[in-house]
Amino acid sequence: MKHLVIGASGQVGHALMKALDEAGHSVIGTYFSHSEPGLVHLDMTRRDAVENIFAKEAPEAVWIPGAMPDVDRCEREPAFSHQVNVEAPQLVMAAARPASIPLVYFSTDYVFDGVDGPYLESAPVHPLQVYGQHKVEAETALLAYPQTLVVRPAWIYSDEPNPRNFVYRVLSDLKEGRPIKSAVDQINTPTPAGALVRNALQALIEGHRGVLHLAGPERLTRLALVERIARMAGFSTDSIQSISVGDLPLPAKRPLKGGLISSYARYGISERLEDLNLTPLLTTS
Ligand SMILES: NC(=O)c1ccc[n+]([C@@H]2O[C@H](COP(=O)([O-])OP(=O)(O)OC[C@H]3O[C@@H](n4cnc5c(N)ncnc54)[C@H](OP(=O)(O)O)[C@@H]3O)[C@@H](O)[C@H]2O)c1
């Protein structure tokens, strides 16, 4: 099967390229601003560029991990967020529709307000910020296409030595001796990128369509998560300070009692934080 991954230069995109290759699929990946060998440039906000890549590559499945996932930037620049997070995925859907090409769109747990999580797929959405509102708008538009699979992960992490990966950022701070402020009142279900994309691929191939929650098996506060990363890597937790989300001057509101669970046990992720190989992160962070 030939896959097109739009946003292959991101954290989920990298994991997807690896998983698809390991599963023996043919794959074309795109970047937007971070050029990488083997990836082709695509600005998915441009209709002509999207149409050209479909015409040239004739993909049989399309993935959209591409997004503007910076929650605070979306709050400050809602028109930009709308263009990338809502309008662009619809351009991709329009290009996929004539040949009924399956489409996987990555959404978020931020579609929920975090009042009484964890949330099942059937829970009503109620986003607190522009990013979540735009993800809901995109989900709604894309789900009108029967070949769409909407995957919702939460707090994605990986073994990738890249500042986009929060485990890498935490380890960099610990190594450099920088103090870390971590919220004790924000709880979520951290999601390993590798298992996320492998299970999403299985769901796609088995014909699962509609909304699917794919998150890790544990529900942790941000503070507990950061402390656990420190202990796993052999660092003291002394430099980690417990704070409340409200203490941080952030433009966008965060869901507090969040997290995702799923009605579809067959796609459940069993991998825990302790299963993460820290070596690539410790040698480079
Ligand atoms: N990270 C999390 O904790 C988390 C949690 C829940 C849901 N999600 C969702 O999961 C998805 C993947 O997140 P991620 O962490 O992999 O994000 P990421 O690392 O920031 O990657 C975003 C990707 O989008 C690409 N992109 C940005 N603008 C584009 C444009 N105009 N045209 C084409 N591609 C464009 C980027 O390309 P360049 O880098 O080359 O510019 C990059 O490849 C997103 O939908 C996000 O909302 C993430």
XYZ file of C-alpha atoms and ligand atoms in Angstrom:
333
model
C 0.000 0.000 0.000
C 1.320 3.493 -0.845
C 0.941 6.028 1.979
C 1.288 9.816 1.958
C 2.282 11.347 5.310
C 1.647 15.105 5.433
C 3.850 16.468 8.212
C 6.442 13.682 8.224
C 9.030 16.047 9.755
C 7.124 16.256 13.065
C 7.152 13.985 16.094
C 4.212 11.813 15.023
C 5.286 12.062 11.377
C 8.718 10.608 12.144
C 7.147 7.725 14.071
C 4.764 7.109 11.165
C 7.525 7.023 8.561
C 9.358 4.423 10.666
C 6.270 2.303 11.390
C 5.068 2.282 7.774
C 8.519 1.381 6.510
C 8.903 -1.406 9.096
C 5.481 -2.773 8.123
C 6.654 -2.990 4.495
C 4.538 -0.166 3.072
C 5.651 2.315 0.455
C 5.611 5.853 1.865
C 6.050 9.472 0.722
C 6.571 11.995 3.522
C 6.332 15.767 3.415
C 7.877 18.619 5.402
C 6.874 22.255 5.592
C 9.635 24.320 7.240
C 12.065 21.644 8.526
C 13.656 20.187 5.421
C 14.917 16.600 5.711
C 16.554 14.198 3.262
C 13.957 11.947 1.650
C 10.997 14.228 2.390
C 9.294 16.453 -0.184
C 8.067 19.979 0.476
C 4.325 20.571 0.880
C 2.356 23.512 2.187
C -1.007 21.869 2.792
C -2.714 25.271 3.011
C -2.183 25.609 -0.780
C -4.864 23.851 -2.801
C -2.670 23.603 -5.944
C 0.202 22.031 -3.995
C -2.131 19.481 -2.372
C -3.726 18.586 -5.706
C -0.291 18.253 -7.351
C 1.049 15.808 -4.797
C -2.055 13.614 -5.090
C -1.767 13.667 -8.898
C 1.967 12.903 -8.810
C 2.068 10.281 -6.050
C -1.377 8.621 -6.327
C -1.435 7.595 -2.642
C -3.710 4.795 -1.432
C -3.855 6.120 2.143
C -3.203 9.620 3.514
C -2.149 10.653 7.026
C -2.360 14.199 8.430
C -0.174 14.590 11.502
C 0.616 18.014 9.982
C -0.781 20.806 12.147
C -0.131 23.948 14.160
C -0.139 22.217 17.571
C 1.244 25.160 19.601
C -1.811 25.780 21.795
C -0.746 29.267 22.911
C 0.208 30.386 19.409
C -3.233 29.255 18.184
C -4.791 31.438 20.899
C -2.735 34.457 19.797
C -3.133 33.814 16.043
C -6.573 32.253 15.549
C -6.750 33.044 11.823
C -3.449 31.220 11.254
C -4.607 28.293 13.390
C -7.828 28.104 11.376
C -5.928 28.050 8.103
C -3.563 25.235 9.136
C -5.738 23.213 11.513
C -9.150 23.505 9.831
C -8.927 24.663 6.207
C -5.829 22.703 5.145
C -7.107 19.259 6.253
C -10.264 19.951 4.250
C -8.160 20.634 1.142
C -6.554 17.237 1.701
C -9.963 15.603 2.156
C -11.187 17.170 -1.104
C -8.198 15.681 -2.923
C -8.730 12.245 -1.335
C -12.477 12.074 -1.943
C -12.692 11.374 -5.728
C -10.755 8.101 -5.371
C -12.208 7.268 -1.903
C -8.719 7.309 -0.384
C -8.719 6.592 3.376
C -7.633 9.565 5.489
C -6.206 9.557 9.021
C -6.453 12.864 10.856
C -4.713 13.428 14.199
C -6.876 15.358 16.628
C -6.382 15.869 20.365
C -7.692 15.356 23.900
C -8.004 19.181 24.018
C -11.426 18.773 22.385
C -12.550 18.132 26.003
C -12.767 20.623 28.872
C -11.033 18.468 31.495
C -13.821 18.752 34.050
C -14.429 15.032 34.462
C -11.960 13.030 32.363
C -10.836 10.526 31.296
C -13.053 10.610 28.217
C -14.445 7.910 25.924
C -14.978 8.498 22.192
C -18.702 9.004 22.905
C -18.162 11.879 25.388
C -19.462 15.282 24.234
C -16.718 17.685 23.167
C -16.295 21.055 24.877
C -12.974 22.730 24.049
C -11.645 25.538 26.257
C -9.327 27.223 23.758
C -8.947 28.140 20.057
C -6.748 25.083 19.319
C -9.390 22.675 20.654
C -12.211 24.559 18.926
C -10.385 24.322 15.621
C -9.668 20.622 16.088
C -13.389 20.035 16.716
C -14.252 22.028 13.591
C -11.789 19.988 11.525
C -13.029 16.677 12.985
C -16.633 17.567 12.163
C -15.797 18.528 8.576
C -13.598 15.470 7.960
C -16.004 12.990 9.514
C -18.541 13.927 6.824
C -16.222 11.916 4.539
C -16.894 8.227 5.279
C -13.250 7.242 4.723
C -11.952 9.352 7.648
C -10.347 7.934 10.762
C -9.925 10.611 13.463
C -7.268 9.562 15.979
C -7.155 11.425 19.288
C -3.910 11.049 21.280
C -2.806 12.984 24.393
C 0.607 14.287 25.582
C 2.664 12.461 22.939
C 6.242 11.454 23.761
C 8.948 9.515 21.935
C 12.640 8.613 22.006
C 13.366 11.359 19.498
C 16.096 13.850 20.478
C 14.091 16.883 19.385
C 12.783 19.783 21.505
C 9.266 18.998 20.195
C 9.434 15.878 22.404
C 8.711 16.810 26.031
C 10.787 13.928 27.467
C 13.761 15.386 25.601
C 13.014 18.865 26.978
C 12.754 17.562 30.548
C 16.044 15.634 30.241
C 17.772 18.685 28.723
C 16.631 20.832 31.657
C 17.770 18.219 34.188
C 21.166 17.815 32.531
C 21.701 21.579 32.368
C 20.518 22.031 35.965
C 17.635 24.305 34.949
C 14.744 24.343 37.432
C 11.493 22.806 36.146
C 8.035 24.020 37.105
C 5.433 21.312 36.682
C 1.679 21.362 37.207
C 0.260 19.198 39.972
C -3.321 19.884 38.912
C -3.159 18.855 35.247
C -3.713 15.143 34.710
C -3.599 13.254 31.428
C -2.774 9.981 29.689
C 0.727 10.280 28.122
C 0.937 8.542 24.752
C 4.029 6.875 23.221
C 4.370 7.937 19.575
C 5.516 4.511 18.326
C 2.561 2.544 19.732
C 0.217 5.359 18.711
C 1.067 5.092 15.024
C 1.347 1.278 14.971
C -2.121 0.925 16.494
C -3.520 3.634 14.205
C -2.119 1.728 11.215
C -3.773 -1.480 12.430
C -7.090 0.379 12.827
C -6.784 1.902 9.352
C -6.032 -1.450 7.721
C -8.854 -3.191 9.598
C -11.264 -0.596 8.193
C -11.976 1.249 11.450
C -13.420 4.696 10.626
C -14.800 7.503 12.795
C -13.215 8.628 16.086
C -10.650 6.490 17.925
C -8.911 7.366 21.200
C -5.326 6.097 21.313
C -3.539 6.974 24.538
C -1.170 5.346 27.010
C -2.444 3.117 29.848
C -1.611 5.442 32.753
C -3.170 8.697 33.961
C -0.567 10.967 35.533
C -0.232 14.570 36.637
C 2.338 16.591 34.742
C 4.361 16.728 37.965
C 4.305 12.931 38.462
C 5.279 12.474 34.832
C 8.271 14.816 35.052
C 9.406 13.261 38.360
C 9.174 9.811 36.827
C 11.294 10.850 33.827
C 13.906 12.221 36.228
C 14.002 9.014 38.315
C 14.164 6.795 35.210
C 17.235 8.730 34.044
C 18.870 8.724 37.493
C 18.416 12.428 38.259
C 17.363 13.942 41.558
C 13.872 15.446 41.626
C 15.044 18.397 43.775
C 14.957 20.888 40.880
C 11.341 20.031 40.030
C 8.899 22.485 41.529
C 5.201 21.739 41.962
C 2.927 24.494 40.661
C -0.675 24.961 39.607
C -1.556 25.545 35.919
C -3.120 28.836 37.020
C 0.340 30.032 38.194
C 1.623 29.932 34.604
C 0.979 33.024 32.455
C -0.379 31.008 29.502
C -2.703 32.568 26.897
C -4.693 29.337 26.337
C -6.657 27.487 29.022
C -5.731 23.857 29.646
C -8.070 20.966 30.464
C -7.198 19.853 34.027
C -8.833 16.471 34.749
C -8.244 15.212 31.212
C -7.078 12.023 29.586
C -8.480 9.534 27.117
C -9.848 6.004 27.344
C -11.327 3.953 24.529
C -14.303 1.735 23.797
C -12.100 -0.180 21.342
C -9.921 -2.406 23.529
C -8.315 -4.164 20.555
C -6.400 -0.953 19.737
C -5.403 -0.280 23.356
C -1.817 0.837 24.077
C -0.083 -1.119 26.841
C 3.341 0.566 26.549
C 4.229 2.637 29.633
C 6.706 5.436 30.151
C 9.166 2.933 31.707
C 9.267 1.099 28.365
C 10.801 4.144 26.660
C 14.436 3.768 25.629
C 16.102 6.876 27.079
C 19.532 6.189 25.595
C 19.114 8.294 22.412
C 17.765 11.124 24.541
C 20.461 10.980 27.223
C 23.302 10.902 24.742
C 22.090 13.994 22.866
C 19.931 16.140 25.194
N 2.356 16.581 20.631
C 1.352 16.270 21.426
O 1.516 16.086 22.640
C -0.032 16.121 20.842
C -1.091 15.762 21.704
C -2.355 15.571 21.153
C -2.557 15.727 19.785
N -1.522 16.101 18.990
C -1.779 16.257 17.541
O -1.005 15.284 16.866
C -0.599 15.783 15.589
C 0.904 15.647 15.423
O 1.557 16.387 16.440
P 3.131 16.469 16.514
O 3.487 16.509 17.962
O 3.761 15.471 15.632
O 3.374 17.937 15.916
P 4.746 18.535 15.357
O 5.901 17.740 15.814
O 4.714 20.000 15.665
O 4.605 18.338 13.766
C 3.745 19.138 13.003
C 3.985 18.823 11.553
O 3.127 19.655 10.755
C 3.902 20.155 9.658
N 3.266 21.365 9.148
C 3.078 22.541 9.792
N 2.489 23.443 8.954
C 2.295 22.806 7.780
C 1.738 23.196 6.531
N 1.258 24.434 6.317
N 1.702 22.284 5.530
C 2.180 21.028 5.718
N 2.717 20.595 6.875
C 2.774 21.486 7.895
C 5.264 20.392 10.268
O 6.253 20.542 9.266
P 7.654 21.326 9.565
O 8.095 20.913 10.934
O 8.545 20.852 8.484
O 7.318 22.784 9.496
C 5.424 19.096 11.066
O 5.845 18.065 10.229
C -1.115 17.220 15.528
O -2.347 17.241 14.862
C -1.347 17.590 16.984
O -2.350 18.566 17.084
C -0.261 16.301 19.478
